[in-house]
Amino acid sequence: MRIVSGIQPTGNLHLGNYLGAIRNWVRMQDEVAQAGGQSLYFLADLHALSQPHVPAELTANTREMAAAVIACGIDPEKSILFNQAQVPAHAELQWLLNGTARLGWLNRMTQFKDKAGKNRDSVSAALYTYPVLQAADVLLYQATHVPVGEDQKQHLELARDIAQKFNNDFGDGEEIFTLPEPIIPQGAARIMSLRDGNAKMSKSDASDMSRINLSDDADTIMAKIRKAKTDPEPLPHDAEGLEGRAEAANLVGIYAAMAGESIAHVLARFAGQGFGAFKPALGELLVARLAPISARFNALRHDHATLDSILGQGAEKARRLAAPTLDRAYRALGLLR
Ligand code: TYM
């Protein structure tokens, strides 16, 4: 088993990232280490170039995101943790795969459509070719499993399509790239905004009230949950009663994911009660579970020397692991090396 996944170092790590992806990174890091496999996790700083950005902020956010994933439980002794920019093989393999990816495939990517909106002519070329870089990220290491939230599923399917076509066209009967499987958590695949139950919780939402950041203090978390959008109905007796109640479903889902309980279990406790009772309980649960993470994060976030050394060492290991596959891809394409 080889696990690979990434996160963009733009803004704060939020509850959606944590429940949708990072918690699985941590879980899988231990499973894989026990089974003698390897896990690689990276800050996708090259992906961050796809949107307008301020260079100094990207540097700061890359270090902060490294501190955040370590605070969540990623152990650089067990996993290889690095930032993409220190492993040039990602960008090189993207170019090699650009010859295989079809325009029609990229045209179907819903994330591009969402992010570009009506402004297609003025977004960067990187926003469009971004999924090919994401394919390179995982194929480079022969990833078998990729823990992500639901919103990355389509990008992973594209990575499989690219791998399959490359193997067919250039493999000469051999598998040059492994086809990766997404690992998407049941129940936390899509954590929604606290202000709109139909929009995903996201770093790019203009309102900070829409998300819980892992760096938020207890008062901020309680205030955000208190002000979260809800409806006037009491909580229902079963999950079916949450249908058509996007905000209520989201808050109950967050409670269940955070407590490690089923929706039915949570509803059995809160059925018939209003949000006046449920919200403080949810806020307290979040504060209790996130407090140790935010304490570790605050202790590490300003220690640039330690963070840079962890990322540097991780990148060195990643470069070594990437080299044989990259070399094979060059040769398969007939490029003289
Ligand atoms: P990014 O940085 O947007 O998000 C990081 C991870 O968090 C998950 N996630 C969510 N899960 C549930 N609910 C939400 N509201 C939510 N918001 C975010 C994402 O699904 C993701 O797993 N393109 C990727 C980064 C990337 C990558 C890769 C991932 C680059 N290369 C290779 C896997 C493999 C991204 O922008 O994720």
CSV table of C-alpha atoms and ligand atoms in Angstrom, one decimal:
chain,number,residue,atom,x,y,z
A,1,MET,CA,0.0,0.0,0.0
A,2,ARG,CA,1.2,3.5,-0.8
A,3,ILE,CA,-0.9,6.4,0.4
A,4,VAL,CA,-0.5,9.9,-1.2
A,5,SER,CA,-2.5,13.0,-0.6
A,6,GLY,CA,-2.1,16.8,-0.6
A,7,ILE,CA,-3.7,20.0,0.6
A,8,GLN,CA,-3.4,23.5,-0.8
A,9,PRO,CA,-1.6,25.9,1.6
A,10,THR,CA,-4.1,28.7,1.1
A,11,GLY,CA,-5.6,30.1,4.2
A,12,ASN,CA,-6.4,28.0,7.3
A,13,LEU,CA,-7.0,24.3,7.7
A,14,HIS,CA,-10.7,24.1,8.5
A,15,LEU,CA,-13.1,21.5,9.8
A,16,GLY,CA,-14.0,20.3,6.3
A,17,ASN,CA,-10.3,19.5,5.5
A,18,TYR,CA,-9.9,17.8,8.9
A,19,LEU,CA,-13.0,15.6,8.8
A,20,GLY,CA,-13.0,15.0,5.1
A,21,ALA,CA,-9.3,14.2,4.6
A,22,ILE,CA,-6.7,14.8,7.3
A,23,ARG,CA,-8.3,12.5,9.9
A,24,ASN,CA,-8.0,9.7,7.3
A,25,TRP,CA,-4.4,10.7,6.6
A,26,VAL,CA,-3.6,10.2,10.3
A,27,ARG,CA,-5.5,6.9,10.5
A,28,MET,CA,-3.9,5.6,7.3
A,29,GLN,CA,-0.4,6.7,8.3
A,30,ASP,CA,-0.5,4.2,11.2
A,31,GLU,CA,-2.2,1.4,9.3
A,32,VAL,CA,0.3,1.7,6.5
A,33,ALA,CA,3.3,1.9,8.8
A,34,GLN,CA,2.2,-1.3,10.5
A,35,ALA,CA,1.8,-3.0,7.2
A,36,GLY,CA,5.2,-2.0,6.0
A,37,GLY,CA,3.9,0.5,3.4
A,38,GLN,CA,4.5,4.2,3.0
A,39,SER,CA,2.5,7.4,3.2
A,40,LEU,CA,3.4,10.7,1.6
A,41,TYR,CA,1.5,13.9,2.4
A,42,PHE,CA,2.3,17.2,0.8
A,43,LEU,CA,1.5,20.9,0.8
A,44,ALA,CA,0.3,21.6,-2.8
A,45,ASP,CA,2.1,24.9,-3.1
A,46,LEU,CA,2.4,24.6,-6.9
A,47,HIS,CA,-1.4,24.2,-7.1
A,48,ALA,CA,-1.8,27.5,-5.2
A,49,LEU,CA,-0.3,29.3,-8.3
A,50,SER,CA,-3.6,28.5,-10.1
A,51,GLN,CA,-5.3,31.4,-8.3
A,52,PRO,CA,-4.1,35.0,-7.7
A,53,HIS,CA,-1.8,35.0,-4.7
A,54,VAL,CA,0.7,37.1,-2.7
A,55,PRO,CA,4.1,35.4,-2.7
A,56,ALA,CA,5.0,36.2,0.9
A,57,GLU,CA,1.6,34.8,2.0
A,58,LEU,CA,2.2,31.6,0.1
A,59,THR,CA,5.5,31.1,2.0
A,60,ALA,CA,3.8,31.8,5.4
A,61,ASN,CA,0.8,29.6,4.6
A,62,THR,CA,3.0,26.7,3.5
A,63,ARG,CA,4.7,26.7,6.9
A,64,GLU,CA,1.4,27.2,8.7
A,65,MET,CA,-0.2,24.3,6.9
A,66,ALA,CA,2.7,22.1,7.7
A,67,ALA,CA,2.3,23.0,11.4
A,68,ALA,CA,-1.4,22.3,11.1
A,69,VAL,CA,-1.2,18.8,9.6
A,70,ILE,CA,1.5,17.9,12.2
A,71,ALA,CA,-0.7,19.2,14.9
A,72,CYS,CA,-3.5,17.0,13.6
A,73,GLY,CA,-1.3,13.9,14.0
A,74,ILE,CA,0.9,13.6,10.9
A,75,ASP,CA,4.2,12.3,12.3
A,76,PRO,CA,7.2,13.1,10.1
A,77,GLU,CA,8.9,10.0,11.4
A,78,LYS,CA,6.0,7.8,10.1
A,79,SER,CA,5.0,9.7,7.0
A,80,ILE,CA,6.9,11.7,4.4
A,81,LEU,CA,5.8,15.3,4.7
A,82,PHE,CA,7.0,17.9,2.1
A,83,ASN,CA,6.0,20.7,-0.1
A,84,GLN,CA,5.6,20.1,-3.8
A,85,ALA,CA,7.9,22.9,-4.9
A,86,GLN,CA,10.9,21.1,-3.4
A,87,VAL,CA,10.2,18.0,-5.6
A,88,PRO,CA,10.5,19.2,-9.3
A,89,ALA,CA,9.4,15.8,-10.5
A,90,HIS,CA,5.8,16.8,-9.9
A,91,ALA,CA,6.0,19.6,-12.4
A,92,GLU,CA,8.1,17.5,-14.8
A,93,LEU,CA,5.6,14.6,-14.8
A,94,GLN,CA,2.7,17.0,-15.3
A,95,TRP,CA,4.3,18.1,-18.6
A,96,LEU,CA,4.8,14.5,-19.7
A,97,LEU,CA,1.1,13.7,-18.8
A,98,ASN,CA,-0.1,16.8,-20.7
A,99,GLY,CA,0.4,14.9,-23.8
A,100,THR,CA,-2.0,12.2,-22.6
A,101,ALA,CA,-4.7,14.2,-20.9
A,102,ARG,CA,-7.5,15.1,-23.4
A,103,LEU,CA,-9.1,18.5,-23.5
A,104,GLY,CA,-12.5,16.9,-23.4
A,105,TRP,CA,-11.6,15.3,-20.0
A,106,LEU,CA,-10.4,18.7,-18.6
A,107,ASN,CA,-13.5,20.4,-19.9
A,108,ARG,CA,-15.7,18.2,-17.7
A,109,MET,CA,-14.0,19.2,-14.4
A,110,THR,CA,-16.6,20.7,-12.2
A,111,GLN,CA,-14.1,22.4,-9.9
A,112,PHE,CA,-12.7,24.4,-12.9
A,113,LYS,CA,-16.2,25.4,-13.8
A,114,ASP,CA,-17.0,26.5,-10.3
A,115,LYS,CA,-13.8,28.4,-9.8
A,116,ALA,CA,-13.7,30.0,-13.2
A,117,GLY,CA,-17.4,31.0,-13.1
A,118,LYS,CA,-18.3,33.2,-16.1
A,119,ASN,CA,-14.8,34.6,-16.3
A,120,ARG,CA,-13.2,31.9,-18.3
A,121,ASP,CA,-11.0,34.0,-20.4
A,122,SER,CA,-9.3,35.7,-17.5
A,123,VAL,CA,-8.5,32.8,-15.2
A,124,SER,CA,-5.0,31.3,-15.3
A,125,ALA,CA,-4.0,28.4,-17.6
A,126,ALA,CA,-2.9,26.7,-14.4
A,127,LEU,CA,-6.4,26.6,-13.1
A,128,TYR,CA,-7.4,24.6,-16.2
A,129,THR,CA,-4.4,22.2,-16.2
A,130,TYR,CA,-4.5,21.8,-12.4
A,131,PRO,CA,-6.0,18.3,-12.5
A,132,VAL,CA,-3.1,17.1,-14.6
A,133,LEU,CA,-0.7,18.2,-11.9
A,134,GLN,CA,-2.9,16.5,-9.4
A,135,ALA,CA,-2.6,13.3,-11.5
A,136,ALA,CA,1.1,13.7,-11.6
A,137,ASP,CA,1.2,14.1,-7.8
A,138,VAL,CA,-0.2,10.6,-7.2
A,139,LEU,CA,1.0,8.7,-10.2
A,140,LEU,CA,4.6,9.8,-9.5
A,141,TYR,CA,4.7,7.6,-6.4
A,142,GLN,CA,2.6,4.7,-7.6
A,143,ALA,CA,-0.1,5.6,-5.1
A,144,THR,CA,-2.5,2.8,-4.4
A,145,HIS,CA,-4.9,4.9,-2.2
A,146,VAL,CA,-5.6,8.6,-2.0
A,147,PRO,CA,-7.6,9.8,1.1
A,148,VAL,CA,-9.6,12.9,0.0
A,149,GLY,CA,-13.0,14.6,0.5
A,150,GLU,CA,-15.8,14.1,-2.0
A,151,ASP,CA,-14.9,17.2,-4.0
A,152,GLN,CA,-11.7,15.6,-5.2
A,153,LYS,CA,-13.3,12.4,-6.5
A,154,GLN,CA,-13.6,13.7,-10.0
A,155,HIS,CA,-9.9,14.7,-10.1
A,156,LEU,CA,-8.9,11.2,-8.9
A,157,GLU,CA,-11.0,9.6,-11.7
A,158,LEU,CA,-9.2,11.8,-14.2
A,159,ALA,CA,-5.8,10.6,-12.7
A,160,ARG,CA,-7.0,7.0,-13.3
A,161,ASP,CA,-8.0,7.8,-16.9
A,162,ILE,CA,-4.7,9.4,-17.6
A,163,ALA,CA,-2.8,6.5,-16.0
A,164,GLN,CA,-4.8,4.0,-18.0
A,165,LYS,CA,-4.3,5.8,-21.4
A,166,PHE,CA,-0.6,6.3,-20.7
A,167,ASN,CA,-0.2,2.6,-19.8
A,168,ASN,CA,-2.0,1.6,-23.0
A,169,ASP,CA,-0.3,4.0,-25.3
A,170,PHE,CA,3.3,3.8,-24.0
A,171,GLY,CA,3.5,0.9,-21.6
A,172,ASP,CA,4.4,-1.7,-24.2
A,173,GLY,CA,2.3,-4.3,-22.3
A,174,GLU,CA,3.5,-3.1,-18.9
A,175,GLU,CA,1.9,-1.0,-16.2
A,176,ILE,CA,3.9,2.2,-15.9
A,177,PHE,CA,1.5,3.8,-13.5
A,178,THR,CA,-0.6,2.3,-10.7
A,179,LEU,CA,-4.3,3.2,-10.9
A,180,PRO,CA,-5.1,4.9,-7.5
A,181,GLU,CA,-8.2,4.4,-5.4
A,182,PRO,CA,-9.8,7.3,-3.6
A,183,ILE,CA,-10.6,6.8,0.1
A,184,ILE,CA,-13.6,9.0,1.0
A,185,PRO,CA,-14.9,9.0,4.6
A,186,GLN,CA,-18.5,8.0,5.0
A,187,GLY,CA,-20.5,10.7,6.8
A,188,ALA,CA,-17.9,13.4,6.5
A,189,ALA,CA,-17.3,13.4,2.7
A,190,ARG,CA,-18.7,16.9,2.4
A,191,ILE,CA,-18.8,19.2,5.3
A,192,MET,CA,-21.0,22.2,4.5
A,193,SER,CA,-20.7,25.9,5.2
A,194,LEU,CA,-22.2,27.1,8.6
A,195,ARG,CA,-23.9,29.9,6.7
A,196,ASP,CA,-25.4,27.9,3.8
A,197,GLY,CA,-26.1,24.2,4.1
A,198,ASN,CA,-25.9,23.8,0.3
A,199,ALA,CA,-22.4,25.2,-0.1
A,200,LYS,CA,-19.3,23.3,0.9
A,201,MET,CA,-17.2,24.6,3.8
A,202,SER,CA,-14.3,26.2,2.0
A,203,LYS,CA,-11.2,28.4,2.5
A,204,SER,CA,-12.3,30.6,-0.3
A,205,ASP,CA,-15.6,31.6,1.3
A,206,ALA,CA,-15.4,35.3,2.0
A,207,SER,CA,-17.1,34.9,5.4
A,208,ASP,CA,-14.9,33.5,8.2
A,209,MET,CA,-18.2,32.7,10.0
A,210,SER,CA,-18.9,30.0,7.4
A,211,ARG,CA,-16.1,27.7,8.7
A,212,ILE,CA,-14.4,26.5,11.8
A,213,ASN,CA,-10.7,26.9,11.5
A,214,LEU,CA,-8.4,24.6,13.5
A,215,SER,CA,-6.7,27.8,14.8
A,216,ASP,CA,-9.9,29.3,16.2
A,217,ASP,CA,-10.0,29.7,19.9
A,218,ALA,CA,-12.8,28.4,22.1
A,219,ASP,CA,-14.8,31.6,22.2
A,220,THR,CA,-14.7,31.9,18.4
A,221,ILE,CA,-15.8,28.3,17.9
A,222,MET,CA,-18.7,28.8,20.3
A,223,ALA,CA,-19.7,32.0,18.6
A,224,LYS,CA,-19.6,30.5,15.1
A,225,ILE,CA,-21.8,27.6,16.1
A,226,ARG,CA,-24.2,29.8,18.0
A,227,LYS,CA,-24.6,32.0,14.9
A,228,ALA,CA,-24.7,29.0,12.4
A,229,LYS,CA,-27.7,29.1,10.2
A,230,THR,CA,-30.5,26.7,11.2
A,231,ASP,CA,-34.2,26.3,11.0
A,232,PRO,CA,-36.9,26.7,13.7
A,233,GLU,CA,-37.9,23.0,13.9
A,234,PRO,CA,-36.7,20.7,16.7
A,235,LEU,CA,-34.3,17.8,15.8
A,236,PRO,CA,-36.1,14.8,14.3
A,237,HIS,CA,-36.1,11.2,15.6
A,238,ASP,CA,-34.4,9.7,12.6
A,239,ALA,CA,-32.1,10.6,9.7
A,240,GLU,CA,-35.0,10.7,7.2
A,241,GLY,CA,-36.4,13.7,9.2
A,242,LEU,CA,-33.2,15.6,8.2
A,243,GLU,CA,-34.1,15.5,4.5
A,244,GLY,CA,-34.6,18.9,3.1
A,245,ARG,CA,-33.0,20.5,6.2
A,246,ALA,CA,-29.5,21.0,4.8
A,247,GLU,CA,-28.2,23.1,7.7
A,248,ALA,CA,-29.6,20.8,10.4
A,249,ALA,CA,-28.2,17.8,8.6
A,250,ASN,CA,-24.8,19.4,8.4
A,251,LEU,CA,-24.6,20.3,12.1
A,252,VAL,CA,-25.8,16.8,13.1
A,253,GLY,CA,-23.3,15.3,10.6
A,254,ILE,CA,-20.5,17.3,12.1
A,255,TYR,CA,-21.5,16.2,15.6
A,256,ALA,CA,-21.6,12.6,14.6
A,257,ALA,CA,-18.2,12.7,12.7
A,258,MET,CA,-16.5,14.5,15.6
A,259,ALA,CA,-17.9,12.2,18.3
A,260,GLY,CA,-17.3,9.1,16.2
A,261,GLU,CA,-21.0,8.2,16.6
A,262,SER,CA,-23.7,7.4,14.0
A,263,ILE,CA,-26.4,10.0,13.0
A,264,ALA,CA,-29.0,7.7,14.6
A,265,HIS,CA,-27.1,7.7,17.8
A,266,VAL,CA,-26.9,11.5,17.9
A,267,LEU,CA,-30.5,11.9,17.1
A,268,ALA,CA,-31.5,9.4,19.8
A,269,ARG,CA,-30.0,11.9,22.3
A,270,PHE,CA,-31.2,15.2,20.8
A,271,ALA,CA,-34.6,14.3,19.1
A,272,GLY,CA,-37.3,16.7,20.0
A,273,GLN,CA,-34.9,19.3,21.3
A,274,GLY,CA,-34.3,22.6,19.5
A,275,PHE,CA,-31.0,24.2,18.4
A,276,GLY,CA,-30.9,26.1,21.6
A,277,ALA,CA,-29.9,22.9,23.3
A,278,PHE,CA,-28.0,21.2,20.4
A,279,LYS,CA,-25.7,24.1,19.5
A,280,PRO,CA,-24.0,24.5,22.9
A,281,ALA,CA,-23.4,20.7,23.0
A,282,LEU,CA,-21.9,20.8,19.5
A,283,GLY,CA,-19.8,23.8,20.3
A,284,GLU,CA,-18.4,22.2,23.5
A,285,LEU,CA,-17.7,19.0,21.6
A,286,LEU,CA,-15.7,20.9,19.0
A,287,VAL,CA,-13.8,22.9,21.5
A,288,ALA,CA,-12.9,19.8,23.5
A,289,ARG,CA,-11.7,17.8,20.4
A,290,LEU,CA,-9.9,20.7,18.8
A,291,ALA,CA,-8.2,22.1,21.8
A,292,PRO,CA,-5.2,19.7,21.8
A,293,ILE,CA,-4.8,20.2,18.1
A,294,SER,CA,-4.8,24.0,18.4
A,295,ALA,CA,-2.4,23.8,21.3
A,296,ARG,CA,0.1,21.8,19.2
A,297,PHE,CA,-0.4,24.1,16.2
A,298,ASN,CA,0.3,27.2,18.3
A,299,ALA,CA,3.4,25.7,19.8
A,300,LEU,CA,4.8,24.9,16.3
A,301,ARG,CA,3.6,27.5,13.9
A,302,HIS,CA,6.3,30.1,14.6
A,303,ASP,CA,9.2,27.5,14.7
A,304,HIS,CA,10.3,28.0,11.2
A,305,ALA,CA,13.6,26.2,11.6
A,306,THR,CA,11.9,23.0,12.7
A,307,LEU,CA,9.2,23.2,10.0
A,308,ASP,CA,11.7,24.0,7.2
A,309,SER,CA,13.9,21.1,8.3
A,310,ILE,CA,10.9,18.6,8.4
A,311,LEU,CA,9.9,19.8,4.9
A,312,GLY,CA,13.4,19.6,3.6
A,313,GLN,CA,14.0,16.1,4.8
A,314,GLY,CA,10.6,15.0,3.6
A,315,ALA,CA,11.4,16.4,0.1
A,316,GLU,CA,14.6,14.6,-0.1
A,317,LYS,CA,12.9,11.2,0.6
A,318,ALA,CA,10.1,12.1,-1.9
A,319,ARG,CA,12.7,13.0,-4.6
A,320,ARG,CA,14.3,9.6,-4.2
A,321,LEU,CA,11.0,7.8,-4.4
A,322,ALA,CA,9.8,9.7,-7.4
A,323,ALA,CA,13.0,9.3,-9.5
A,324,PRO,CA,12.4,5.8,-10.9
A,325,THR,CA,8.9,6.4,-12.1
A,326,LEU,CA,9.7,9.7,-13.6
A,327,ASP,CA,12.7,8.2,-15.5
A,328,ARG,CA,10.5,5.4,-16.7
A,329,ALA,CA,7.9,7.8,-18.0
A,330,TYR,CA,10.5,9.8,-19.9
A,331,ARG,CA,11.9,6.7,-21.5
A,332,ALA,CA,8.5,5.3,-22.4
A,333,LEU,CA,7.8,8.4,-24.3
A,334,GLY,CA,11.0,8.0,-26.3
A,335,LEU,CA,12.7,11.0,-24.7
A,336,LEU,CA,16.5,10.5,-24.6
A,337,ARG,CA,17.9,10.7,-21.0
B,1,TYM,P1,-8.0,21.2,-0.7
B,1,TYM,O1,-6.7,21.9,-0.3
B,1,TYM,O2,-9.1,22.1,-1.2
B,1,TYM,O3,-8.5,20.4,0.4
B,1,TYM,C1,-7.7,19.4,1.1
B,1,TYM,C2,-8.6,18.2,1.4
B,1,TYM,O4,-9.7,18.5,2.2
B,1,TYM,C3,-10.9,18.0,1.6
B,1,TYM,N1,-12.0,19.0,1.8
B,1,TYM,C4,-13.2,18.7,2.3
B,1,TYM,N2,-13.7,17.5,2.7
B,1,TYM,C5,-15.0,17.5,3.2
B,1,TYM,N3,-15.8,18.6,3.3
B,1,TYM,C6,-15.3,19.8,2.9
B,1,TYM,N4,-16.0,20.9,3.0
B,1,TYM,C7,-13.9,19.9,2.4
B,1,TYM,N5,-13.2,20.9,1.9
B,1,TYM,C8,-12.0,20.3,1.5
B,1,TYM,C9,-10.6,17.9,0.1
B,1,TYM,O5,-11.4,17.0,-0.5
B,1,TYM,C10,-9.1,17.5,0.2
B,1,TYM,O6,-9.0,16.1,0.3
B,1,TYM,N6,-6.6,19.6,-5.2
B,1,TYM,C11,-6.6,19.3,-3.8
B,1,TYM,C12,-5.1,19.2,-3.3
B,1,TYM,C13,-4.3,18.2,-4.0
B,1,TYM,C14,-4.4,16.8,-3.9
B,1,TYM,C15,-3.4,16.3,-4.8
B,1,TYM,C16,-5.2,15.9,-3.2
B,1,TYM,C17,-3.3,18.5,-4.9
B,1,TYM,N7,-2.8,17.3,-5.4
B,1,TYM,C18,-3.2,14.9,-4.9
B,1,TYM,C19,-5.0,14.5,-3.3
B,1,TYM,C20,-4.0,14.0,-4.2
B,1,TYM,C21,-7.2,20.5,-3.1
B,1,TYM,O7,-7.3,21.6,-3.6
B,1,TYM,O8,-7.6,20.1,-1.8
